[in-house]
Structure formats: structure tokens, C-alpha cells
CSV table of C-alpha atoms and ligand atoms in Angstrom, one decimal:
chain,number,residue,atom,x,y,z
A,1,SER,CA,69.4,72.6,213.3
A,2,LYS,CA,70.7,76.1,213.5
A,3,THR,CA,67.0,77.1,214.3
A,4,SER,CA,66.5,75.1,217.2
A,5,ASP,CA,70.0,75.9,218.5
A,6,LYS,CA,68.4,79.1,219.5
A,7,LEU,CA,65.5,78.9,220.6
A,8,SER,CA,65.4,76.0,222.9
A,9,PRO,CA,68.3,78.7,225.3
A,10,PHE,CA,65.2,81.6,224.1
A,11,LEU,CA,63.0,79.2,224.9
A,12,GLU,CA,64.3,78.5,228.4
A,13,SER,CA,65.7,82.0,228.8
A,14,GLY,CA,63.7,84.3,227.7
A,15,ILE,CA,66.4,85.9,225.8
A,16,TYR,CA,67.1,85.8,222.0
A,17,ARG,CA,71.1,86.3,220.7
A,18,PHE,CA,71.7,87.4,217.5
A,19,GLU,CA,74.6,86.6,216.1
A,20,ASN,CA,77.1,88.8,216.3
A,21,SER,CA,75.3,91.5,216.7
A,22,ASN,CA,74.6,93.7,219.3
A,23,VAL,CA,71.4,92.8,219.4
A,24,VAL,CA,68.7,90.9,222.1
A,25,PHE,CA,64.6,89.8,221.7
A,26,ILE,CA,62.9,89.1,225.3
A,27,ASP,CA,60.5,87.8,226.5
A,28,PRO,CA,59.8,89.0,229.4
A,29,VAL,CA,57.1,86.9,231.0
A,30,ARG,CA,60.2,84.1,230.6
A,31,MET,CA,62.5,86.4,232.7
A,32,LEU,CA,59.9,87.4,235.2
A,33,ASN,CA,59.5,83.7,236.1
A,34,ARG,CA,62.9,83.6,237.5
A,35,SER,CA,61.8,85.6,240.9
A,36,TYR,CA,59.5,82.3,241.2
A,37,THR,CA,59.5,79.1,242.1
A,38,ARG,CA,55.8,77.1,242.7
A,39,PHE,CA,54.1,80.1,240.6
A,40,ARG,CA,54.7,81.5,237.0
A,41,SER,CA,54.3,84.8,235.4
A,42,SER,CA,50.7,84.6,233.9
A,43,PRO,CA,51.8,85.5,230.0
A,44,SER,CA,47.9,86.5,229.3
A,45,ALA,CA,48.3,89.2,231.9
A,46,TYR,CA,51.5,90.5,231.2
A,47,TYR,CA,50.8,90.6,227.7
A,48,SER,CA,47.6,93.2,227.9
A,49,ARG,CA,48.7,94.9,224.7
A,50,PHE,CA,49.8,95.0,221.4
A,51,PHE,CA,49.0,91.1,220.5
A,52,ASP,CA,45.9,92.2,218.6
A,53,SER,CA,46.9,94.4,215.2
A,54,LYS,CA,45.3,97.5,215.5
A,55,GLU,CA,46.6,98.5,218.8
A,56,THR,CA,48.5,100.9,217.8
A,57,ILE,CA,49.8,104.6,218.6
A,58,VAL,CA,48.2,107.5,216.5
A,59,THR,CA,47.5,110.8,218.5
A,60,SER,CA,44.9,112.9,217.7
A,61,ASP,CA,48.0,115.4,215.9
A,62,SER,CA,49.5,113.0,215.0
A,63,LYS,CA,48.9,113.9,211.7
A,64,LYS,CA,50.6,117.7,212.5
A,65,ARG,CA,53.1,115.5,214.7
A,66,LYS,CA,54.3,113.5,211.3
A,67,ARG,CA,54.8,116.6,209.8
A,68,LYS,CA,57.2,118.3,212.7
A,69,GLU,CA,59.5,115.4,211.3
A,70,ASN,CA,59.5,116.6,207.0
A,71,LYS,CA,59.8,120.5,208.4
A,72,THR,CA,63.4,121.6,207.0
A,73,PRO,CA,66.0,122.1,210.1
A,74,HIS,CA,65.8,125.8,209.6
A,75,ASP,CA,62.1,125.4,210.5
A,76,LEU,CA,62.6,123.7,214.1
A,77,ASN,CA,63.6,125.6,217.2
A,78,GLU,CA,67.2,124.4,219.1
A,79,ARG,CA,65.5,121.6,220.7
A,80,GLU,CA,63.5,120.3,218.4
A,81,GLN,CA,66.8,120.2,216.1
A,82,ALA,CA,68.9,118.6,218.5
A,83,ALA,CA,66.5,115.6,219.7
A,84,THR,CA,66.6,114.7,215.8
A,85,LEU,CA,69.4,115.0,215.6
A,86,ARG,CA,69.5,112.1,218.5
A,87,HIS,CA,66.9,110.2,216.7
A,88,GLN,CA,69.2,110.2,213.6
A,89,GLN,CA,72.1,109.4,215.1
A,90,ALA,CA,70.2,105.8,216.7
A,91,ARG,CA,68.4,105.7,213.9
A,92,PRO,CA,70.5,103.8,211.5
A,93,MET,CA,71.6,101.1,214.0
A,94,LEU,CA,68.1,100.9,215.6
A,95,LEU,CA,66.5,100.0,211.9
A,96,LYS,CA,69.5,97.4,211.4
A,97,ALA,CA,68.4,95.8,214.6
A,98,HIS,CA,64.6,95.1,213.7
A,99,GLY,CA,66.2,93.9,211.0
A,100,PHE,CA,67.3,91.6,212.3
A,101,LEU,CA,64.1,90.7,214.4
A,102,MET,CA,62.4,90.7,210.6
A,103,LYS,CA,65.0,87.7,209.5
A,104,ALA,CA,64.7,85.5,212.4
A,105,THR,CA,60.9,83.5,211.1
A,106,ASP,CA,61.9,80.6,213.7
A,107,LEU,CA,61.5,83.7,216.0
A,108,LEU,CA,58.5,85.3,213.8
A,109,ALA,CA,56.6,82.1,213.7
A,110,ILE,CA,56.7,81.9,217.9
A,111,MET,CA,55.9,85.0,219.2
A,112,LYS,CA,53.2,85.3,217.9
A,113,ASP,CA,51.9,82.5,220.9
A,114,LEU,CA,54.2,83.9,223.2
A,115,ARG,CA,50.1,85.1,225.3
A,116,GLY,CA,49.6,81.8,225.3
A,117,GLY,CA,46.9,80.1,223.6
A,118,SER,CA,43.2,80.4,225.9
A,119,ASN,CA,41.8,82.8,228.7
A,120,ILE,CA,43.0,85.5,227.1
A,121,CYS,CA,42.3,88.7,229.8
A,122,SER,CA,43.7,91.0,231.4
A,123,SER,CA,43.9,91.0,235.4
A,124,THR,CA,43.9,95.1,235.6
A,125,GLU,CA,40.1,94.1,234.5
A,126,LEU,CA,39.1,90.4,236.2
A,127,SER,CA,40.2,92.3,239.6
A,128,GLU,CA,40.2,95.2,241.1
A,129,GLN,CA,43.1,97.0,242.6
A,130,HIS,CA,44.4,98.7,245.1
A,131,SER,CA,45.3,101.8,244.5
A,132,PHE,CA,48.7,101.4,246.8
A,133,ILE,CA,49.5,105.7,245.9
A,134,GLU,CA,45.8,106.6,247.3
A,135,LEU,CA,45.7,104.4,250.4
A,136,GLY,CA,49.5,105.4,251.2
A,137,LYS,CA,48.1,109.6,251.9
A,138,VAL,CA,45.0,108.7,253.8
A,139,TRP,CA,45.8,109.5,257.8
A,140,GLN,CA,46.0,106.0,258.5
A,141,ALA,CA,48.2,104.9,256.0
A,142,PRO,CA,49.8,103.5,259.4
A,143,LEU,CA,47.4,101.0,260.1
A,144,TYR,CA,47.2,99.3,257.2
A,145,GLU,CA,48.6,95.7,257.0
A,146,ILE,CA,49.7,92.9,255.6
A,147,ILE,CA,49.5,89.4,256.3
A,148,LEU,CA,52.7,87.4,255.4
A,149,LYS,CA,52.1,83.4,255.0
A,150,GLY,CA,55.3,81.5,254.6
A,151,ALA,CA,54.8,77.6,252.6
A,152,TRP,CA,54.7,76.5,255.9
A,153,LYS,CA,51.4,76.6,257.4
A,154,GLY,CA,52.0,78.6,261.1
A,155,LEU,CA,54.4,80.6,259.6
A,156,GLU,CA,52.7,84.0,259.6
A,157,ARG,CA,53.6,87.4,260.8
A,158,VAL,CA,51.6,91.0,260.0
A,159,VAL,CA,53.5,93.7,259.9
A,160,PRO,CA,52.7,97.6,258.3
A,161,VAL,CA,52.3,98.1,254.9
A,162,PHE,CA,53.2,101.5,254.8
A,163,ASN,CA,56.2,103.2,255.3
A,164,ASN,CA,57.9,99.8,256.6
A,165,LEU,CA,60.5,97.3,255.1
A,166,VAL,CA,58.9,94.2,254.5
A,167,VAL,CA,60.9,90.9,254.0
A,168,ASN,CA,60.3,87.2,252.5
A,169,GLU,CA,64.1,86.0,253.2
A,170,THR,CA,63.2,82.5,253.0
A,171,SER,CA,64.4,81.0,249.6
A,172,ASP,CA,60.7,80.1,248.4
A,173,ASP,CA,57.4,82.3,247.3
A,174,MET,CA,55.9,84.0,249.4
A,175,GLU,CA,51.7,85.0,249.5
A,176,ALA,CA,50.7,87.8,251.0
A,177,GLU,CA,47.4,89.3,252.0
A,178,PHE,CA,46.8,92.4,252.4
A,179,LEU,CA,42.1,94.3,252.3
A,180,ASN,CA,41.8,90.6,251.0
A,181,ASN,CA,44.0,90.1,248.3
A,182,LYS,CA,46.3,88.3,247.3
A,183,TYR,CA,49.8,88.6,246.7
A,184,ILE,CA,53.2,87.0,246.0
A,185,LEU,CA,56.5,87.7,247.3
A,186,PRO,CA,58.9,86.4,245.1
A,187,ARG,CA,62.0,84.8,247.4
A,188,GLU,CA,65.3,87.0,248.9
A,189,SER,CA,63.4,89.9,248.3
A,190,CYS,CA,61.5,93.3,250.3
A,191,PHE,CA,59.8,96.3,249.3
A,192,TYR,CA,59.4,99.1,250.8
A,193,MET,CA,56.4,101.5,249.9
A,194,SER,CA,56.3,104.8,250.9
A,195,ASP,CA,55.9,108.2,249.2
A,196,LEU,CA,59.3,109.5,247.9
A,197,GLY,CA,59.1,112.1,250.9
A,198,GLN,CA,60.0,109.3,253.2
A,199,VAL,CA,63.2,107.8,250.8
A,200,HIS,CA,65.8,108.2,252.9
A,201,ASN,CA,63.9,106.1,255.5
A,202,LEU,CA,65.7,103.5,253.2
A,203,ILE,CA,69.4,104.5,254.1
A,204,HIS,CA,68.1,103.2,258.1
A,205,GLU,CA,66.1,100.3,257.0
A,206,CYS,CA,67.9,98.5,254.8
A,207,ASN,CA,71.7,96.9,254.5
A,208,VAL,CA,72.4,100.1,251.7
A,209,GLY,CA,75.4,99.7,249.4
A,210,PHE,CA,74.2,98.7,246.3
A,211,ASN,CA,76.0,98.2,243.3
A,212,LEU,CA,72.6,98.0,240.8
A,213,ILE,CA,70.2,100.4,241.4
A,214,VAL,CA,67.7,100.9,238.8
A,215,ILE,CA,65.5,104.1,238.0
A,216,ASP,CA,62.7,104.4,236.4
A,217,PRO,CA,61.4,108.0,237.6
A,218,PRO,CA,57.9,109.4,237.0
A,219,TRP,CA,59.0,111.8,234.7
A,220,GLU,CA,56.7,114.0,233.4
A,221,ASN,CA,55.7,114.0,230.1
A,222,GLY,CA,52.4,116.1,229.3
A,223,SER,CA,50.0,113.5,228.3
A,224,ALA,CA,46.4,113.4,229.7
A,225,ARG,CA,47.1,109.5,229.8
A,226,GLN,CA,49.8,109.1,231.8
A,227,LYS,CA,48.6,111.2,234.8
A,228,LEU,CA,45.9,109.0,234.7
A,229,ARG,CA,48.2,106.2,235.7
A,230,TYR,CA,50.2,107.6,238.4
A,231,PRO,CA,51.5,111.3,238.9
A,232,THR,CA,54.7,112.9,238.2
A,233,LEU,CA,57.3,114.3,239.8
A,234,PRO,CA,59.3,117.7,238.2
A,235,ASN,CA,62.6,116.8,237.6
A,236,TRP,CA,64.6,118.7,240.5
A,237,TYR,CA,62.4,116.2,242.5
A,238,PHE,CA,65.1,113.7,241.5
A,239,LEU,CA,67.7,115.7,243.0
A,240,SER,CA,67.3,114.6,245.8
A,241,LEU,CA,66.8,110.7,245.8
A,242,PRO,CA,69.9,109.4,248.2
A,243,ILE,CA,72.4,108.0,245.4
A,244,LYS,CA,74.9,108.4,247.3
A,245,GLN,CA,74.1,107.3,250.3
A,246,LEU,CA,71.7,103.6,248.7
A,247,ALA,CA,75.8,103.3,246.4
A,248,HIS,CA,77.9,100.9,247.7
A,249,PRO,CA,81.1,103.3,248.6
A,250,ASP,CA,83.3,101.2,246.1
A,251,GLY,CA,81.0,101.9,243.3
A,252,ALA,CA,77.8,101.1,241.5
A,253,LEU,CA,76.2,100.8,237.8
A,254,VAL,CA,72.9,103.5,237.9
A,255,ALA,CA,70.8,102.6,235.8
A,256,LEU,CA,68.4,105.1,234.8
A,257,TRP,CA,64.9,104.5,232.2
A,258,MET,CA,64.5,107.9,229.9
A,259,THR,CA,61.9,109.3,227.6
A,260,ASN,CA,62.8,111.1,224.2
A,261,ARG,CA,62.2,114.4,225.1
A,262,GLU,CA,65.4,116.6,224.9
A,263,LYS,CA,64.6,119.0,227.3
A,264,LEU,CA,65.6,115.8,229.9
A,265,HIS,CA,68.4,114.3,228.2
A,266,ASN,CA,70.0,118.3,229.1
A,267,PHE,CA,68.6,117.8,232.7
A,268,VAL,CA,70.0,114.4,233.5
A,269,GLN,CA,73.3,114.9,231.6
A,270,LYS,CA,74.1,118.7,232.9
A,271,GLU,CA,72.4,118.2,236.6
A,272,LEU,CA,70.3,114.8,237.5
A,273,PHE,CA,73.9,112.9,237.0
A,274,PRO,CA,76.3,115.0,238.1
A,275,SER,CA,74.1,115.9,241.7
A,276,TRP,CA,73.9,111.8,241.7
A,277,GLY,CA,77.9,111.8,241.6
A,278,VAL,CA,77.4,109.6,238.5
A,279,SER,CA,79.3,109.8,234.9
A,280,HIS,CA,77.0,108.5,232.5
A,281,GLU,CA,78.8,105.5,230.8
A,282,ALA,CA,76.5,104.4,227.8
A,283,THR,CA,73.3,103.8,226.9
A,284,TYR,CA,70.7,101.4,225.8
A,285,TYR,CA,67.4,101.4,223.5
A,286,TRP,CA,64.4,99.5,224.1
A,287,LEU,CA,62.5,99.2,220.3
A,288,LYS,CA,59.1,98.2,220.9
A,289,VAL,CA,57.4,95.6,219.2
A,290,LYS,CA,54.1,94.2,218.3
A,291,ALA,CA,53.7,89.9,217.8
A,292,ASP,CA,54.0,90.5,214.5
A,293,GLY,CA,57.3,91.6,214.7
A,294,SER,CA,55.8,95.1,213.2
A,295,LEU,CA,56.9,98.0,215.5
A,296,ILE,CA,54.6,99.6,217.4
A,297,SER,CA,54.8,103.0,215.8
A,298,ASP,CA,56.2,105.1,212.8
A,299,LEU,CA,59.8,105.3,213.8
A,300,ASP,CA,60.1,108.7,213.1
A,301,LEU,CA,56.7,109.9,214.5
A,302,PHE,CA,58.1,113.2,216.7
A,303,HIS,CA,56.2,112.2,219.9
A,304,HIS,CA,56.1,108.6,220.4
A,305,ARG,CA,59.5,106.5,219.4
A,306,PRO,CA,58.9,103.2,219.1
A,307,TYR,CA,61.7,103.4,221.4
A,308,GLU,CA,62.6,104.3,224.7
A,309,CYS,CA,67.0,104.8,226.1
A,310,LEU,CA,68.1,104.0,229.0
A,311,LEU,CA,71.1,105.1,230.5
A,312,LEU,CA,74.0,103.4,232.6
A,313,GLY,CA,76.1,105.4,234.6
A,314,TYR,CA,78.9,104.8,237.1
A,315,PHE,CA,78.6,105.8,241.1
A,316,HIS,CA,82.7,106.3,241.4
A,317,GLY,CA,82.7,105.5,244.7
A,318,GLN,CA,84.7,107.3,247.8
A,319,GLY,CA,86.5,103.8,248.3
A,320,THR,CA,86.7,102.6,252.0
A,321,ASN,CA,89.1,102.6,254.9
A,322,SER,CA,91.6,105.3,252.8
A,323,LYS,CA,91.6,102.9,249.9
A,324,GLN,CA,91.5,103.9,246.4
A,325,PRO,CA,87.7,103.3,245.1
A,326,PRO,CA,88.6,99.8,241.7
A,327,ARG,CA,88.8,101.3,238.8
A,328,LEU,CA,85.3,100.6,236.3
A,329,ARG,CA,85.2,98.7,233.6
A,330,PRO,CA,84.2,100.3,230.8
A,331,ILE,CA,80.1,99.4,228.8
A,332,LYS,CA,79.6,98.5,225.9
A,333,HIS,CA,77.8,101.2,224.0
A,334,ASP,CA,74.5,101.5,221.4
A,335,GLN,CA,73.1,97.5,223.1
A,336,ILE,CA,69.5,97.0,222.2
A,337,ILE,CA,66.6,95.2,223.6
A,338,ILE,CA,63.2,94.2,222.0
A,339,SER,CA,60.3,93.2,223.4
A,340,ILE,CA,57.0,93.4,223.3
A,341,PRO,CA,55.3,96.1,225.4
A,342,GLY,CA,53.7,94.7,228.9
A,343,GLU,CA,51.2,97.3,230.2
A,344,TYR,CA,51.0,100.9,230.1
A,345,SER,CA,55.2,101.9,230.9
A,346,ARG,CA,55.7,98.7,232.3
A,347,LYS,CA,59.5,98.3,231.6
A,348,PRO,CA,60.9,94.6,230.3
A,349,PRO,CA,62.5,93.6,233.6
A,350,ILE,CA,66.2,93.8,233.4
A,351,GLY,CA,67.2,93.6,236.7
A,352,GLY,CA,66.7,89.6,236.4
A,353,LYS,CA,68.7,90.1,233.0
A,354,PHE,CA,71.7,92.6,234.6
A,355,LEU,CA,72.2,89.8,236.8
A,356,MET,CA,71.7,86.5,235.4
A,357,LEU,CA,71.8,86.2,231.4
A,358,VAL,CA,72.2,89.9,230.0
A,359,LEU,CA,75.4,89.6,232.2
A,360,PRO,CA,77.6,89.3,229.4
A,361,LEU,CA,76.3,91.6,226.7
A,362,ILE,CA,76.9,94.3,229.4
A,363,SER,CA,79.2,93.1,231.3
A,364,ILE,CA,78.4,94.1,235.2
A,365,GLU,CA,79.9,90.6,236.1
A,366,LEU,CA,82.9,92.9,236.1
A,367,LEU,CA,81.7,96.0,237.7
A,368,LEU,CA,81.1,93.6,240.3
A,369,GLU,CA,84.8,91.7,240.0
A,370,HIS,CA,85.8,94.7,240.8
A,371,VAL,CA,83.3,95.2,244.2
A,372,PRO,CA,85.1,93.3,246.7
A,373,ASP,CA,82.9,91.7,249.6
A,374,VAL,CA,79.8,91.7,247.8
A,375,LYS,CA,78.6,89.0,246.0
A,376,PRO,CA,75.7,88.1,245.5
A,377,ALA,CA,74.9,91.7,243.7
A,378,ARG,CA,72.7,93.7,245.8
A,379,CYS,CA,70.0,95.3,244.1
A,380,ILE,CA,67.8,97.9,244.4
A,381,GLU,CA,64.8,99.4,242.1
A,382,LEU,CA,63.9,103.0,242.8
A,383,PHE,CA,59.9,103.6,241.7
A,384,ALA,CA,59.5,100.2,241.5
A,385,ARG,CA,56.0,98.8,240.5
A,386,GLU,CA,57.0,95.0,241.0
A,387,MET,CA,59.2,93.2,243.0
A,388,THR,CA,62.4,90.9,242.0
A,389,ALA,CA,63.8,87.6,243.6
A,390,GLY,CA,67.4,88.8,245.6
A,391,TRP,CA,66.2,92.4,245.3
A,392,THR,CA,64.9,95.6,247.4
A,393,SER,CA,61.8,97.5,245.9
A,394,TRP,CA,61.3,101.1,246.7
A,395,GLY,CA,58.4,103.3,245.1
A,396,ASN,CA,54.2,104.3,246.0
A,397,GLU,CA,53.0,101.3,245.1
A,398,PRO,CA,55.9,98.3,244.2
A,399,LEU,CA,53.2,96.1,244.8
A,400,HIS,CA,51.7,97.0,242.0
A,401,PHE,CA,52.5,93.6,239.6
A,402,GLN,CA,52.3,91.5,242.8
A,403,GLN,CA,48.3,90.8,242.9
A,404,SER,CA,48.3,87.1,242.9
A,405,THR,CA,45.8,87.2,239.4
A,406,SER,CA,49.0,88.4,237.8
A,407,PHE,CA,50.2,84.6,237.9
A,408,VAL,CA,50.0,81.5,237.3
A,409,ARG,CA,50.2,78.1,239.8
A,410,ASP,CA,53.6,76.9,238.2
B,1,SAM,N1,59.6,101.1,236.3
B,1,SAM,C1,57.8,100.7,236.3
B,1,SAM,C2,57.6,99.4,235.8
B,1,SAM,O1,57.8,98.9,235.3
B,1,SAM,O2,56.3,98.8,235.9
B,1,SAM,C3,57.5,101.9,236.2
B,1,SAM,C4,58.0,103.3,237.4
B,1,SAM,S1,56.5,104.8,236.7
B,1,SAM,C5,57.7,105.0,235.4
B,1,SAM,C6,57.3,106.0,238.3
B,1,SAM,C7,56.3,105.3,239.4
B,1,SAM,O3,56.4,106.2,240.4
B,1,SAM,C8,55.0,105.0,239.2
B,1,SAM,O4,55.1,103.3,239.9
B,1,SAM,C9,55.0,106.3,240.1
B,1,SAM,O5,53.0,105.6,241.0
B,1,SAM,C10,55.6,106.8,241.3
B,1,SAM,N2,55.7,107.5,241.8
B,1,SAM,C11,55.4,108.6,241.6
B,1,SAM,N3,55.2,109.8,242.5
B,1,SAM,C12,55.9,109.1,243.0
B,1,SAM,C13,56.1,109.8,244.6
B,1,SAM,N4,56.1,110.7,245.2
B,1,SAM,N5,57.1,108.9,245.8
B,1,SAM,C14,56.4,107.4,245.1
B,1,SAM,N6,57.0,107.2,243.8
B,1,SAM,C15,55.8,107.5,243.3
């Protein structure tokens, strides 16, 4: 039947395409699983929120904020007007996308089971998580080591965990041990755990020339809740990210996660992208829903929109050996990705997705086609909290979601 035609590829890949649209629903757990051979990502660990209907975004001052939305245009200051206009432009498209989901009864019926039945627990509650952010700051940091264990007994290596490129070069999952906790490193992946101050070391430590650079910076957003999870940095710090040096000289696709602050949009368009040598090509939206399909918050809530933006840009490159850099194809506009969010600020795994299935969706394979000698694609995530097969992860806690308690054995 038509229904099972669409559900079986979803159950396999984690991607549900709404026909003739720019909208997909994804199950991050299924997509993460592609990175592993012997382990699976645990659905109950991933989906620690938004399965109980009581989990909703309400802030103490949400009433006040809601009122802001009802203000007449004259009551808003210039920036609020710009933010409202941006929202009004995206709104019909987001509503339409959400309508697709609410009509997909086959999908809705299995969404509430995505977390799995029994054993509902949150990994972070069960076991002690190390704070890599804190450990990386102490004077002993250079002495901390991680033990890498290959699939075969006897294949064991001990290497520094901070300020060091730690590599799983094998084509199988690798288990690692650090201060009595276990971590799973996906095949052909590596991480460099350091503060932003040392990010330039990446240029010498790994083979640069990345074709895809995904960045999710710790933007300041003034919420006290966020400050408890990880430190944030003022915008101007991100100007120093070595995008030009990391990118392939023939060009790279840069994907930047944004918050909805108008000030930030201005900063990125006017300062950040220009300083990185990146041109803005398209904007994608991540629409966040609960297990019953409803939006995680009122679409019009001023400071808690149920969506975030991903800006896509091209670093055009300087070309090599007097060759002109190849022309990069235009990227489709306004794609919408719907999913049930995981832990606080955790983004859907567009990484694996970019590489594999959604590839045609954003036509990055066209980009890769035009970049000579770089197959398979070389990809890096900056400010990463997890690892992906085939990728380099950099940040001050790239092992955060790699703890073995977030996985089940296949
Ligand atoms: N994309 C990630 C995910 O999906 O889970 C979330 C990234 S979060 C928005 C930003 C990350 O930047 C946090 O892990 C935070 O600890 C890290 N960070 C903050 N300050 C940093 C610094 N000075 N150097 C390196 N990383 C930093």
C-alpha cells in the first residue's frame, strides 16, 4: 500500500519525505545509527524530553512576551520589527510543513513509539557524566589520557585526551576508556578536544581541506538555563574561527546553526560570513515537535520559537595552482526539517544526513561533484558534542554524547 511504501524507508533510514514538498521528518536515532556497526544509539537516552505531554516551553514571563507579539507595529523597536518580519516570512511555510505532518497519520501513529517501550531512562541521570569542559581547564589537563581499544584484543593505545587528535582509523566502532567511563568512537572518525584558544592547532594536526563545515557556536542568548549547560561566548570570538584555513581551497559548504535573535542575524550577515569569506546561499528551518506531533511551543511566542535556522553558505575558495575555483551550484531554498528534539540544544544529526540521504535534498552532491580529488567528502563539525563516522569533531566536549550509556549493543 502507499502507506507502507513510505514508512518502510523511514524505519530503515530515519527520513520521511513529504511528497512534492521541501519538508522531511527525521528520527535522529535512526540516523545516528548509521555511524555504528556493533552499537546502536539508545532511543530512550536520546529522547529524554518531549515525550510527556506535560513538557512544554513556558517561561515565567511568557505572558509578557506573548503580549509583545500582540503589540501594534508602532510599539516595536526597529530590531523587534525586523524580527517580526523575519518570522512572518517563515510562518506560512512552517505552518504548511506542520500541516503535512499532522496529515501523515501513518507517521503520527509510530512517532509516539520512537522512544521505545520499556527501559525509559535518561543516560545522564543514570551515570556520572564527566565535565570535559572543567577537566580541560585544570593544570593536569595535559596528563589526562584515554585508552583506545580496537575490536581485536591486544589492539590498545593510550593517548592524551586533550589538545590531541584522537583517531579511530579502523572501519569498526572503537571502545575507549577515560576515568572509568566508557565511550564509543564511530569508525573512521576523530576528535580534537580543546578550548577555542587552541582551535588553530587543528590546521596542523589534521589534513585540512574540508568540503563541509558544520558549526553550532555557543551563542549568548541571555538564558540562565543555558549557562548551566555550557559556557557561551560573545559573538566577536567566532570571527577568529579559521574557516579559510580549514576549508578546501576549491570551496566548501558551510552550515551554521543560528538562534532567532535579530542581532545575531545581522552580525552573521554583515560581519561573520564576510570575515570567513562565506556567501549566504540558503536558509533551512528545523521545526521542533513533541511525540504527538504538536509544536513544542506556540509558533508565535516571541522568545521561544519552536524552530531554529540553519544558514548555508559557500566558501568559494581561491583555487589551486592558478586554476580557477570551480563554480558552485545554487542550493535549494527553505528546506524544512521536522524532528522531536533530544537533550537541551542538541541539534538533529544533519552530518550523516548531509553525506547520505538528504544529499539530493540540498544538492551537496553537486558541490562534491565539482570538487576534484575529494571523494569521499571531508567533513568537520565545530563545537561538536558528538562524533560521526567519517567526520572530525572539534569542541571542548566532543565526547559528551559518546558515553557508552547512550548506546545499546546491537
Ligand atoms: N551541536 C551540539 C549538539 O548538537 O549537541 C551543540 C553545541 S553547543 C550549541 C556549543 C558547544 O560549544 C558546547 O559544547 C560548549 O561547551 C562549547 N564551547 C563553549 N565555549 C567553548 C570554548 N571556549 N571552546 C570550545 N568549545 C566551547
